[in-house]
C-alpha positions as a Python dict, from the first residue, in 0.01 Angstrom:
ca = {
    (1, 'X'): (0, 0, 0),
    (2, 'X'): (135, 340, -100),
    (3, 'X'): (151, 587, 188),
    (4, 'X'): (53, 950, 135),
    (5, 'X'): (316, 1110, 356),
    (6, 'X'): (174, 1458, 295),
    (7, 'X'): (-140, 1355, 487),
    (8, 'X'): (54, 1239, 793),
    (9, 'X'): (65, 1498, 1073),
    (10, 'X'): (402, 1620, 1199),
    (11, 'X'): (355, 1612, 1575),
    (12, 'X'): (693, 1773, 1648),
    (13, 'X'): (636, 2067, 1413),
    (14, 'X'): (277, 2095, 1535),
    (15, 'X'): (388, 2120, 1897),
    (16, 'X'): (653, 2376, 1806),
    (17, 'X'): (390, 2590, 1635),
    (18, 'X'): (158, 2567, 1936),
    (19, 'X'): (440, 2695, 2156),
    (20, 'X'): (522, 2980, 1919),
    (21, 'X'): (154, 3082, 1903),
    (22, 'X'): (122, 3083, 2284),
    (23, 'X'): (-119, 2787, 2299),
    (24, 'X'): (142, 2595, 2498),
    (25, 'X'): (360, 2742, 2774),
    (26, 'X'): (694, 2569, 2819),
    (27, 'X'): (1009, 2640, 3016),
    (28, 'X'): (1374, 2688, 2935),
    (29, 'X'): (1466, 2323, 2889),
    (30, 'X'): (1180, 2233, 2651),
    (31, 'X'): (1256, 2544, 2448),
    (32, 'X'): (1621, 2440, 2430),
    (33, 'X'): (1522, 2082, 2344),
    (34, 'X'): (1318, 2193, 2042),
    (35, 'X'): (1597, 2424, 1927),
    (36, 'X'): (1848, 2139, 1969),
    (37, 'X'): (1628, 1898, 1768),
    (38, 'X'): (1588, 2140, 1478),
    (39, 'X'): (1957, 2227, 1483),
    (40, 'X'): (2035, 1857, 1440),
    (41, 'X'): (1765, 1816, 1173),
    (42, 'X'): (1940, 2090, 975),
    (43, 'X'): (2285, 1936, 1029),
    (44, 'X'): (2158, 1593, 922),
    (45, 'X'): (2253, 1429, 1253),
    (46, 'X'): (1908, 1270, 1258),
    (47, 'X'): (1568, 1326, 1097),
    (48, 'X'): (1201, 1295, 1183),
    (49, 'X'): (1015, 1003, 1022),
    (50, 'X'): (654, 1122, 1057),
    (51, 'X'): (514, 781, 967),
    (52, 'X'): (694, 607, 1252),
    (53, 'X'): (564, 871, 1491),
    (54, 'X'): (212, 838, 1355),
    (55, 'X'): (214, 458, 1391),
    (56, 'X'): (331, 479, 1753),
    (57, 'X'): (73, 742, 1847),
    (58, 'X'): (-206, 549, 1671),
    (59, 'X'): (-110, 221, 1843),
    (60, 'X'): (-99, 377, 2188),
    (61, 'X'): (-433, 555, 2140),
    (62, 'X'): (-591, 227, 2024),
    (63, 'X'): (-450, -3, 2292),
    (64, 'X'): (-398, 208, 2608),
    (65, 'X'): (-712, 258, 2819),
    (66, 'X'): (-738, 468, 3133),
    (67, 'X'): (-741, 236, 3433),
    (68, 'X'): (-893, 466, 3695),
    (69, 'X'): (-1095, 782, 3740),
    (70, 'X'): (-1374, 934, 3534),
    (71, 'X'): (-1223, 831, 3199),
    (72, 'X'): (-1171, 460, 3278),
    (73, 'X'): (-1189, 238, 3079),
    (74, 'X'): (-1195, 475, 2781),
    (75, 'X'): (-895, 475, 2551),
    (76, 'X'): (-628, 735, 2607),
    (77, 'X'): (-649, 1043, 2387),
    (78, 'X'): (-300, 1185, 2374),
    (79, 'X'): (-234, 1555, 2428),
    (80, 'X'): (-2, 1749, 2193),
    (81, 'X'): (287, 1732, 2441),
    (82, 'X'): (246, 1354, 2468),
    (83, 'X'): (246, 1315, 2089),
    (84, 'X'): (560, 1529, 2082),
    (85, 'X'): (730, 1301, 2336),
    (86, 'X'): (631, 983, 2150),
    (87, 'X'): (744, 1132, 1818),
    (88, 'X'): (1085, 1204, 1970),
    (89, 'X'): (1111, 848, 2103),
    (90, 'X'): (985, 660, 1797),
    (91, 'X'): (1005, 897, 1502),
    (92, 'X'): (1351, 1051, 1523),
    (93, 'X'): (1589, 825, 1334),
    (94, 'X'): (1954, 830, 1241),
    (95, 'X'): (2102, 798, 894),
    (96, 'X'): (2084, 420, 929),
    (97, 'X'): (1707, 435, 970),
    (98, 'X'): (1715, 308, 1328),
    (99, 'X'): (1565, 505, 1616),
    (100, 'X'): (1817, 763, 1729),
    (101, 'X'): (1761, 772, 2103),
    (102, 'X'): (1867, 480, 2319),
    (103, 'X'): (1809, 656, 2653),
    (104, 'X'): (1538, 893, 2767),
    (105, 'X'): (1472, 1108, 3073),
    (106, 'X'): (1113, 1232, 3095),
    (107, 'X'): (1066, 1457, 3398),
    (108, 'X'): (751, 1655, 3470),
    (109, 'X'): (510, 1740, 3751),
    (110, 'X'): (279, 1497, 3927),
    (111, 'X'): (-50, 1373, 3777),
    (112, 'X'): (46, 1432, 3414),
    (113, 'X'): (3, 1069, 3310),
    (114, 'X'): (374, 985, 3307),
    (115, 'X'): (327, 624, 3410),
    (116, 'X'): (37, 568, 3172),
    (117, 'X'): (235, 704, 2878),
    (118, 'X'): (533, 500, 3004),
    (119, 'X'): (320, 187, 2983),
    (120, 'X'): (226, 287, 2627),
    (121, 'X'): (593, 328, 2531),
    (122, 'X'): (670, -13, 2678),
    (123, 'X'): (362, -170, 2517),
    (124, 'X'): (436, -46, 2167),
    (125, 'X'): (794, -170, 2191),
    (126, 'X'): (668, -512, 2305),
    (127, 'X'): (371, -552, 2068),
    (128, 'X'): (397, -298, 1789),
    (129, 'X'): (743, -357, 1644),
    (130, 'X'): (767, -739, 1626),
    (131, 'X'): (1117, -747, 1774),
    (132, 'X'): (1211, -1114, 1811),
    (133, 'X'): (1312, -1228, 2157),
    (134, 'X'): (1244, -886, 2309),
    (135, 'X'): (1301, -851, 2681),
    (136, 'X'): (1098, -565, 2827),
    (137, 'X'): (1138, -466, 3190),
    (138, 'X'): (999, -227, 3445),
    (139, 'X'): (1247, -164, 3722),
    (140, 'X'): (1262, 15, 4056),
    (141, 'X'): (1432, -34, 4395),
    (142, 'X'): (1134, -239, 4523),
    (143, 'X'): (906, -477, 4337),
    (144, 'X'): (596, -278, 4436),
    (145, 'X'): (741, 31, 4265),
    (146, 'X'): (835, -155, 3949),
    (147, 'X'): (480, -295, 3937),
    (148, 'X'): (323, 49, 3866),
    (149, 'X'): (400, 68, 3492),
    (150, 'X'): (390, -312, 3463),
    (151, 'X'): (36, -326, 3605),
    (152, 'X'): (-79, -39, 3382),
    (153, 'X'): (41, -233, 3078),
    (154, 'X'): (-118, -547, 3224),
    (155, 'X'): (-451, -362, 3246),
    (156, 'X'): (-420, -273, 2877),
    (157, 'X'): (-343, -636, 2790),
    (158, 'X'): (-637, -769, 2991),
    (159, 'X'): (-888, -514, 2851),
    (160, 'X'): (-784, -514, 2485),
    (161, 'X'): (-876, -842, 2315),
    (162, 'X'): (-615, -807, 2040),
    (163, 'X'): (-338, -795, 2302),
    (164, 'X'): (-488, -1052, 2537),
    (165, 'X'): (-514, -1323, 2273),
    (166, 'X'): (-144, -1283, 2188),
    (167, 'X'): (-30, -1299, 2552),
    (168, 'X'): (25, -1572, 2810),
    (169, 'X'): (29, -1476, 3178),
    (170, 'X'): (299, -1663, 3364),
    (171, 'X'): (455, -1644, 3707),
    (172, 'X'): (763, -1470, 3567),
    (173, 'X'): (559, -1211, 3375),
    (174, 'X'): (369, -1169, 3047),
    (175, 'X'): (487, -1377, 2750),
    (176, 'X'): (417, -1325, 2377),
    (177, 'X'): (487, -1662, 2205),
    (178, 'X'): (479, -1541, 1843),
    (179, 'X'): (778, -1310, 1900),
    (180, 'X'): (927, -1491, 2203),
    (181, 'X'): (890, -1165, 2400),
    (182, 'X'): (888, -1129, 2777),
    (183, 'X'): (752, -840, 2984),
    (184, 'X'): (875, -854, 3345),
    (185, 'X'): (889, -636, 3655),
    (186, 'X'): (1214, -632, 3848),
    (187, 'X'): (1340, -492, 4176),
    (188, 'X'): (1703, -379, 4194),
    (189, 'X'): (1940, -668, 4148),
    (190, 'X'): (2257, -601, 3952),
    (191, 'X'): (2346, -970, 3951),
    (192, 'X'): (2007, -1092, 3829),
    (193, 'X'): (1989, -827, 3559),
    (194, 'X'): (2343, -893, 3440),
    (195, 'X'): (2346, -1128, 3143),
    (196, 'X'): (2007, -1011, 3017),
    (197, 'X'): (1949, -853, 2678),
    (198, 'X'): (1688, -579, 2734),
    (199, 'X'): (1504, -431, 2441),
    (200, 'X'): (1319, -182, 2658),
    (201, 'X'): (1352, -84, 3023),
    (202, 'X'): (1120, 157, 3203),
    (203, 'X'): (1256, 311, 3524),
    (204, 'X'): (978, 471, 3728),
    (205, 'X'): (1009, 767, 3973),
    (206, 'X'): (1388, 777, 3960),
    (207, 'X'): (1379, 1092, 4174),
    (208, 'X'): (1343, 854, 4469),
    (209, 'X'): (1625, 618, 4366),
    (210, 'X'): (1906, 636, 4617),
    (211, 'X'): (2262, 701, 4503),
    (212, 'X'): (2506, 447, 4373),
    (213, 'X'): (2274, 145, 4349),
    (214, 'X'): (2042, 325, 4108),
    (215, 'X'): (2330, 440, 3890),
    (216, 'X'): (2475, 90, 3883),
    (217, 'X'): (2139, -65, 3796),
    (218, 'X'): (2093, 176, 3506),
    (219, 'X'): (2441, 92, 3377),
    (220, 'X'): (2370, -282, 3399),
    (221, 'X'): (2050, -247, 3196),
    (222, 'X'): (2219, -22, 2939),
    (223, 'X'): (2523, -245, 2894),
    (224, 'X'): (2301, -551, 2855),
    (225, 'X'): (2123, -389, 2561),
    (226, 'X'): (2433, -354, 2343),
    (227, 'X'): (2335, -636, 2105),
    (228, 'X'): (2008, -462, 2012),
    (229, 'X'): (1990, -219, 1720),
    (230, 'X'): (1706, -15, 1870),
    (231, 'X'): (1689, -64, 2246),
    (232, 'X'): (1537, 206, 2465),
    (233, 'X'): (1606, 267, 2832),
    (234, 'X'): (1393, 543, 2978),
    (235, 'X'): (1336, 706, 3315),
    (236, 'X'): (1024, 895, 3419),
    (237, 'X'): (985, 1102, 3732),
    (238, 'X'): (864, 1414, 3899),
    (239, 'X'): (1123, 1594, 4110),
    (240, 'X'): (1282, 1396, 4392),
    (241, 'X'): (1469, 1420, 4718),
    (242, 'X'): (1747, 1163, 4671),
    (243, 'X'): (2082, 1329, 4607),
    (244, 'X'): (2365, 1207, 4383),
    (245, 'X'): (2147, 939, 4227),
    (246, 'X'): (2015, 860, 3881),
    (247, 'X'): (1786, 1165, 3865),
    (248, 'X'): (2079, 1400, 3925),
    (249, 'X'): (2294, 1210, 3676),
    (250, 'X'): (2036, 1223, 3396),
    (251, 'X'): (1938, 1583, 3464),
    (252, 'X'): (2301, 1698, 3459),
    (253, 'X'): (2376, 1502, 3141),
    (254, 'X'): (2059, 1635, 2979),
    (255, 'X'): (2128, 1999, 3061),
    (256, 'X'): (2481, 1954, 2930),
    (257, 'X'): (2335, 1838, 2597),
    (258, 'X'): (2078, 2119, 2586),
    (259, 'X'): (2343, 2378, 2671),
    (260, 'X'): (2532, 2259, 2364),
    (261, 'X'): (2847, 2144, 2542),
    (262, 'X'): (2803, 1769, 2491),
    (263, 'X'): (2834, 1572, 2167),
    (264, 'X'): (2599, 1304, 2302),
    (265, 'X'): (2297, 1261, 2074),
    (266, 'X'): (2165, 934, 2219),
    (267, 'X'): (2001, 1069, 2538),
    (268, 'X'): (1660, 1232, 2497),
    (269, 'X'): (1624, 1495, 2775),
    (270, 'X'): (1260, 1603, 2824),
    (271, 'X'): (1243, 1832, 3128),
    (272, 'X'): (913, 2004, 3208),
    (273, 'X'): (973, 2228, 3510),
    (274, 'X'): (916, 2583, 3621),
    (275, 'X'): (1195, 2828, 3543),
    (276, 'X'): (1162, 3055, 3845),
    (277, 'X'): (1128, 2888, 4188),
    (278, 'X'): (1000, 3219, 4327),
    (279, 'X'): (691, 3178, 4104),
    (280, 'X'): (607, 2829, 4228),
    (281, 'X'): (248, 2941, 4303),
    (282, 'X'): (190, 3118, 3969),
    (283, 'X'): (-53, 2924, 3748),
    (284, 'X'): (107, 3040, 3423),
    (285, 'X'): (453, 2942, 3545),
    (286, 'X'): (320, 2604, 3661),
    (287, 'X'): (206, 2520, 3308),
    (288, 'X'): (577, 2478, 3228),
    (289, 'X'): (592, 2184, 3473),
    (290, 'X'): (237, 2058, 3430),
    (291, 'X'): (169, 2037, 3055),
    (292, 'X'): (-158, 1857, 3135),
    (293, 'X'): (-290, 2139, 3358),
    (294, 'X'): (-660, 2180, 3286),
    (295, 'X'): (-682, 1825, 3145),
    (296, 'X'): (-577, 1549, 3385),
    (297, 'X'): (-494, 1803, 3657),
    (298, 'X'): (-769, 2055, 3725),
    (299, 'X'): (-698, 2417, 3807),
    (300, 'X'): (-915, 2380, 4117),
    (301, 'X'): (-703, 2091, 4245),
    (302, 'X'): (-376, 2280, 4193),
    (303, 'X'): (-512, 2595, 4357),
    (304, 'X'): (-610, 2388, 4662),
    (305, 'X'): (-258, 2239, 4673),
    (306, 'X'): (-110, 2590, 4649),
    (307, 'X'): (-319, 2703, 4947),
    (308, 'X'): (-192, 2408, 5151),
    (309, 'X'): (166, 2487, 5049),
    (310, 'X'): (130, 2848, 5162),
    (311, 'X'): (32, 2725, 5508),
    (312, 'X'): (330, 2490, 5557),
    (313, 'X'): (699, 2508, 5468),
    (314, 'X'): (721, 2130, 5428),
    (315, 'X'): (416, 2131, 5199),
    (316, 'X'): (572, 2413, 4999),
    (317, 'X'): (890, 2211, 4948),
    (318, 'X'): (686, 1908, 4846),
    (319, 'X'): (483, 2118, 4601),
    (320, 'X'): (798, 2272, 4453),
    (321, 'X'): (952, 1928, 4406),
    (322, 'X'): (654, 1723, 4296),
    (323, 'X'): (424, 1960, 4110),
    (324, 'X'): (667, 2230, 3994),
    (325, 'X'): (919, 1949, 3923),
    (326, 'X'): (1196, 2166, 4061),
    (327, 'X'): (1437, 1949, 4257),
    (328, 'X'): (1596, 2201, 4489),
    (329, 'X'): (1934, 2027, 4490),
    (330, 'X'): (1944, 1910, 4128),
    (331, 'X'): (2277, 1974, 3960),
    (332, 'X'): (2286, 2136, 3617),
    (333, 'X'): (2560, 2180, 3360),
    (334, 'X'): (2756, 2495, 3447),
    (335, 'X'): (2852, 2651, 3115),
    (336, 'X'): (2693, 2677, 2773),
    (337, 'X'): (2847, 2617, 2433),
    (338, 'X'): (2857, 2991, 2360),
    (339, 'X'): (3043, 3064, 2684),
    (340, 'X'): (3301, 2795, 2613),
    (341, 'X'): (3340, 2921, 2257),
    (342, 'X'): (3429, 3263, 2398),
    (343, 'X'): (3658, 3115, 2664),
    (344, 'X'): (3857, 2914, 2410),
    (345, 'X'): (3837, 3169, 2130),
    (346, 'X'): (4110, 3350, 1941),
    (347, 'X'): (4260, 3552, 2227),
    (348, 'X'): (4569, 3335, 2285),
    (349, 'X'): (4893, 3426, 2459),
    (350, 'X'): (5204, 3227, 2551),
    (351, 'X'): (5401, 3212, 2872),
    (352, 'X'): (5661, 3421, 2694),
    (353, 'X'): (5397, 3692, 2646),
    (354, 'X'): (5344, 3688, 3023),
    (355, 'X'): (5713, 3725, 3104),
    (356, 'X'): (5769, 3938, 3413),
    (357, 'X'): (5401, 3938, 3512),
    (358, 'X'): (5253, 3863, 3853),
    (359, 'X'): (5021, 3564, 3885),
    (360, 'X'): (4867, 3297, 4108),
    (361, 'X'): (4871, 2918, 4099),
    (362, 'X'): (4590, 2677, 4184),
    (363, 'X'): (4666, 2312, 4253),
    (364, 'X'): (4422, 2020, 4269),
    (365, 'X'): (4569, 1693, 4396),
    (366, 'X'): (4248, 1511, 4480),
    (367, 'X'): (4346, 1192, 4297),
    (368, 'X'): (4712, 1099, 4306),
    (369, 'X'): (4639, 770, 4126),
    (370, 'X'): (4448, 927, 3838),
    (371, 'X'): (4461, 1297, 3745),
    (372, 'X'): (4598, 1607, 3913),
    (373, 'X'): (4602, 1960, 3780),
    (374, 'X'): (4783, 2293, 3816),
    (375, 'X'): (4641, 2620, 3682),
    (376, 'X'): (4821, 2953, 3647),
    (377, 'X'): (4623, 3276, 3615),
    (378, 'X'): (4779, 3598, 3486),
    (379, 'X'): (4582, 3919, 3442),
    (380, 'X'): (4695, 4143, 3156),
    (381, 'X'): (4526, 4428, 2971),
    (382, 'X'): (4186, 4368, 3128),
    (383, 'X'): (4172, 3992, 3075),
    (384, 'X'): (4256, 3706, 3310),
    (385, 'X'): (4435, 3431, 3118),
    (386, 'X'): (4466, 3078, 3249),
    (387, 'X'): (4722, 2808, 3165),
    (388, 'X'): (4647, 2454, 3287),
    (389, 'X'): (4858, 2139, 3303),
    (390, 'X'): (4751, 1787, 3395),
    (391, 'X'): (4944, 1497, 3546),
    (392, 'X'): (4871, 1123, 3529),
    (393, 'X'): (5060, 809, 3640),
    (394, 'X'): (5237, 647, 3344),
    (395, 'X'): (5084, 304, 3404),
    (396, 'X'): (4731, 452, 3403),
    (397, 'X'): (4746, 598, 3054),
    (398, 'X'): (4601, 302, 2863),
    (399, 'X'): (4339, 224, 3126),
    (400, 'X'): (4225, 587, 3150),
    (401, 'X'): (4208, 623, 2771),
    (402, 'X'): (3982, 318, 2740),
    (403, 'X'): (3768, 411, 3041),
    (404, 'X'): (3716, 780, 2959),
    (405, 'X'): (3720, 761, 2580),
    (406, 'X'): (3970, 1048, 2575),
    (407, 'X'): (4290, 1033, 2365),
    (408, 'X'): (4522, 1121, 2653),
    (409, 'X'): (4833, 1036, 2448),
    (410, 'X'): (4745, 1326, 2218),
    (411, 'X'): (4754, 1566, 2512),
    (412, 'X'): (5088, 1423, 2622),
    (413, 'X'): (5225, 1505, 2277),
    (414, 'X'): (5085, 1859, 2293),
    (415, 'X'): (5236, 1919, 2635),
    (416, 'X'): (4912, 1965, 2829),
    (417, 'X'): (4942, 1630, 3009),
    (418, 'X'): (5256, 1490, 3170),
    (419, 'X'): (5299, 1125, 3261),
    (420, 'X'): (5423, 1134, 3618),
    (421, 'X'): (5539, 844, 3831),
    (422, 'X'): (5447, 484, 3759),
    (423, 'X'): (5129, 412, 3957),
    (424, 'X'): (5103, 732, 4160),
    (425, 'X'): (5162, 1091, 4057),
    (426, 'X'): (5501, 1225, 4157),
    (427, 'X'): (5441, 1567, 4311),
    (428, 'X'): (5789, 1675, 4207),
    (429, 'X'): (5664, 1691, 3846),
    (430, 'X'): (5400, 1946, 3943),
    (431, 'X'): (5664, 2148, 4122),
    (432, 'X'): (5894, 2122, 3820),
    (433, 'X'): (5636, 2286, 3593),
    (434, 'X'): (5565, 2555, 3853),
    (435, 'X'): (5939, 2617, 3891),
    (436, 'X'): (5978, 2645, 3512),
    (437, 'X'): (5700, 2903, 3494),
    (438, 'X'): (5870, 3112, 3757),
    (439, 'X'): (6235, 3070, 3657),
    (440, 'X'): (6215, 3044, 3278),
    (441, 'X'): (5959, 3320, 3226),
    (442, 'X'): (6020, 3526, 3540),
    (443, 'X'): (5650, 3506, 3627),
    (444, 'X'): (5623, 3618, 3987),
    (445, 'X'): (5383, 3403, 4188),
    (446, 'X'): (5210, 3597, 4465),
    (447, 'X'): (4991, 3316, 4604),
    (448, 'X'): (4915, 2947, 4548),
    (449, 'X'): (4580, 2790, 4635),
    (450, 'X'): (4567, 2418, 4705),
    (451, 'X'): (4294, 2179, 4810),
    (452, 'X'): (4295, 2078, 5173),
    (453, 'X'): (4369, 1714, 5088),
    (454, 'X'): (4715, 1792, 4950),
    (455, 'X'): (5008, 1604, 5102),
    (456, 'X'): (5180, 1794, 5383),
    (457, 'X'): (5529, 1749, 5237),
    (458, 'X'): (5416, 1899, 4907),
    (459, 'X'): (5274, 2203, 5083),
    (460, 'X'): (5591, 2236, 5293),
    (461, 'X'): (5800, 2232, 4978),
    (462, 'X'): (5587, 2507, 4823),
    (463, 'X'): (5628, 2709, 5140),
    (464, 'X'): (6004, 2672, 5136),
    (465, 'X'): (6020, 2785, 4773),
    (466, 'X'): (5817, 3098, 4843),
    (467, 'X'): (5497, 3007, 4660),
    (468, 'X'): (5288, 3134, 4956),
    (469, 'X'): (5052, 2835, 4965),
    (470, 'X'): (4703, 2873, 5115),
    (471, 'X'): (4449, 2597, 5163),
    (472, 'X'): (4117, 2619, 4977),
    (473, 'X'): (3823, 2422, 5105),
    (474, 'X'): (3614, 2317, 4807),
    (475, 'X'): (3236, 2297, 4842),
    (476, 'X'): (2973, 2556, 4919),
    (477, 'X'): (3244, 2782, 5063),
    (478, 'X'): (3340, 2872, 4705),
    (479, 'X'): (2997, 3007, 4608),
    (480, 'X'): (3127, 3361, 4561),
    (481, 'X'): (3422, 3243, 4353),
    (482, 'X'): (3199, 3024, 4135),
    (483, 'X'): (2957, 3309, 4062),
    (484, 'X'): (3241, 3553, 3994),
    (485, 'X'): (3415, 3303, 3763),
    (486, 'X'): (3088, 3238, 3577),
    (487, 'X'): (3034, 3609, 3524),
    (488, 'X'): (3390, 3662, 3400),
    (489, 'X'): (3364, 3364, 3165),
    (490, 'X'): (3035, 3492, 3020),
    (491, 'X'): (3181, 3842, 2978),
    (492, 'X'): (3494, 3710, 2806),
    (493, 'X'): (3718, 3843, 3085),
    (494, 'X'): (3838, 3500, 3205),
    (495, 'X'): (3980, 3320, 2901),
    (496, 'X'): (4206, 3028, 2817),
    (497, 'X'): (4554, 3136, 2712),
    (498, 'X'): (4591, 2818, 2507),
    (499, 'X'): (4394, 2586, 2283),
    (500, 'X'): (4378, 2327, 2561),
    (501, 'X'): (4096, 2086, 2469),
    (502, 'X'): (4155, 1875, 2779),
    (503, 'X'): (4082, 2175, 3002),
    (504, 'X'): (3780, 2250, 2785),
    (505, 'X'): (3649, 1899, 2855),
    (506, 'X'): (3687, 1953, 3230),
    (507, 'X'): (3489, 2278, 3214),
    (508, 'X'): (3226, 2113, 2993),
    (509, 'X'): (3186, 1832, 3245),
    (510, 'X'): (3141, 2065, 3543),
    (511, 'X'): (2797, 2092, 3701),
    (512, 'X'): (2660, 2328, 3965),
    (513, 'X'): (2468, 2190, 4261),
    (514, 'X'): (2262, 2417, 4491),
    (515, 'X'): (2274, 2372, 4867),
    (516, 'X'): (1901, 2318, 4879),
    (517, 'X'): (1810, 2614, 5101),
    (518, 'X'): (1734, 2978, 5029),
    (519, 'X'): (2099, 3063, 5089),
    (520, 'X'): (2183, 3068, 4718),
    (521, 'X'): (2502, 2872, 4789),
    (522, 'X'): (2633, 2633, 4523),
    (523, 'X'): (2925, 2399, 4468),
    (524, 'X'): (3084, 2233, 4168),
    (525, 'X'): (3030, 1865, 4094),
    (526, 'X'): (3086, 1633, 3800),
    (527, 'X'): (2811, 1617, 3540),
    (528, 'X'): (2855, 1239, 3557),
    (529, 'X'): (3048, 1016, 3794),
    (530, 'X'): (3246, 896, 3490),
    (531, 'X'): (3411, 1230, 3409),
    (532, 'X'): (3682, 1456, 3555),
    (533, 'X'): (3677, 1819, 3666),
    (534, 'X'): (4024, 1850, 3824),
    (535, 'X'): (4110, 2133, 3584),
    (536, 'X'): (3805, 2332, 3696),
    (537, 'X'): (3900, 2276, 4061),
    (538, 'X'): (4257, 2400, 4011),
    (539, 'X'): (4130, 2708, 3822),
    (540, 'X'): (3891, 2792, 4106),
    (541, 'X'): (4176, 2747, 4357),
    (542, 'X'): (4380, 3004, 4164),
    (543, 'X'): (4085, 3242, 4134),
    (544, 'X'): (4030, 3212, 4509),
    (545, 'X'): (4379, 3352, 4562),
    (546, 'X'): (4297, 3649, 4341),
    (547, 'X'): (3963, 3699, 4515),
    (548, 'X'): (4124, 3690, 4860),
    (549, 'X'): (4407, 3933, 4780),
    (550, 'X'): (4289, 4167, 4506),
    (551, 'X'): (4189, 4437, 4753),
    (552, 'X'): (4540, 4459, 4900),
    (553, 'X'): (4744, 4363, 4593),
    (554, 'X'): (4518, 4464, 4307),
    (555, 'X'): (4776, 4676, 4125),
    (556, 'X'): (5022, 4387, 4114),
    (557, 'X'): (4761, 4121, 4030),
    (558, 'X'): (4626, 4335, 3745),
    (559, 'X'): (4980, 4388, 3613),
    (560, 'X'): (4904, 4752, 3548),
    (561, 'X'): (5268, 4817, 3461),
    (562, 'X'): (5240, 4587, 3155),
    (563, 'X'): (5114, 4779, 2853),
}
């Protein structure tokens, strides 16, 4: 049968037009997502296959009934934002014709039908694509949690004859004999999941997943899917309270992509949340977090919840997290692509150009068995230039290259990375570079900031050589430095003196995490536990020295004598 593609609706373009016309109100991250999608459409990174989107939407609307409330058991009628989400999942394909996204993070406020749509995503992958031997899982820390999406799909199977006749209910789960497909619910168990070959995995309410176990479980499910051409691993959640877990990891990775500083095109970051936490009780602002407001969530209900939140601080925090989908302590990527483009632009100088200048060092020695970093800052002619060097044990080079996917040998050749020691970094190599800066180029070091975990003998040696070392306690104490550095980077005042791509990676992989109170305090963290930000830490250590002493030594630090 010939398909008339001109008659097929474009749900992505349609949603974009609704936003532009004011029919839909969305926040910063959805706006950036749409811009990012169209930028990649234009570049040819991927394209939108309208027919694949249409098929997925049609299947879900024909086989996904409401299971409770006034609409049960009527079939689900998808809203424009839901069609947009499904089109991104199913309709965006790479040049090979396969679905582009292998991971998804769908975060929005409570009562927007996340789990029901999640069951539709899972159902279409299990029934609508005829993947042979598909393994489809719902997963959560406890079996009762993983049963939410599983039971919603089970309701669809039991109430839709076309699905029920294809399915056998077994103790282990639901089985589809004609495609040898299993649908199962699982609690956390890295060992039990290892060795599987998931085609689809739905992770529900990841905002409540605690720390390392959740991250490890996600990795196990992702690594097990490697043999599939079109697997999909997706997380859905409102905001959460668990820190340093999967929610934080996916949100930080997603904002890094949407800020244009990540080359990753396999994670689909869909973040519906309010932009301004101060407007948490504003109905218009709340539409950014609750795209179903006025449909599955009534205005009356939300206004009642707002009144409760005004009467109680704990209720307010719950409302902000769950309905406004604003996790107070969520970390976000620090810098945007445009800021980094300015930072690593054309304004290059050499150490020779800085001969005779005053400057400050910053040293980060947090991992003597992996990476350490030294940054030099020199202010000249209204700009603060930074030079950064990295140090790694010689025997770790191959392992680190394979683990991080970074060609460290290239940076050794370019002089930005020095192999130091065999299995542990030799601090004398850091000192040797610092000594060369001072002696070869006559750069006069006024102060050196170092992290508090530095070895005592290293600090003593710096003291003896006149580097004036001062300890810097990383964390929320550096809030002022972080904000000042961000402002200077955005204004093009703080710039890289060199084309140091390794330092650029460290800045790209830096996230900002709020303290979680009204204090406004923040600290730096890694976007992902897999990356490194030692270069950022050493730069902030150096900037702390400038911040602490500019009032008394500003004329020297600004090198006003250098024209």
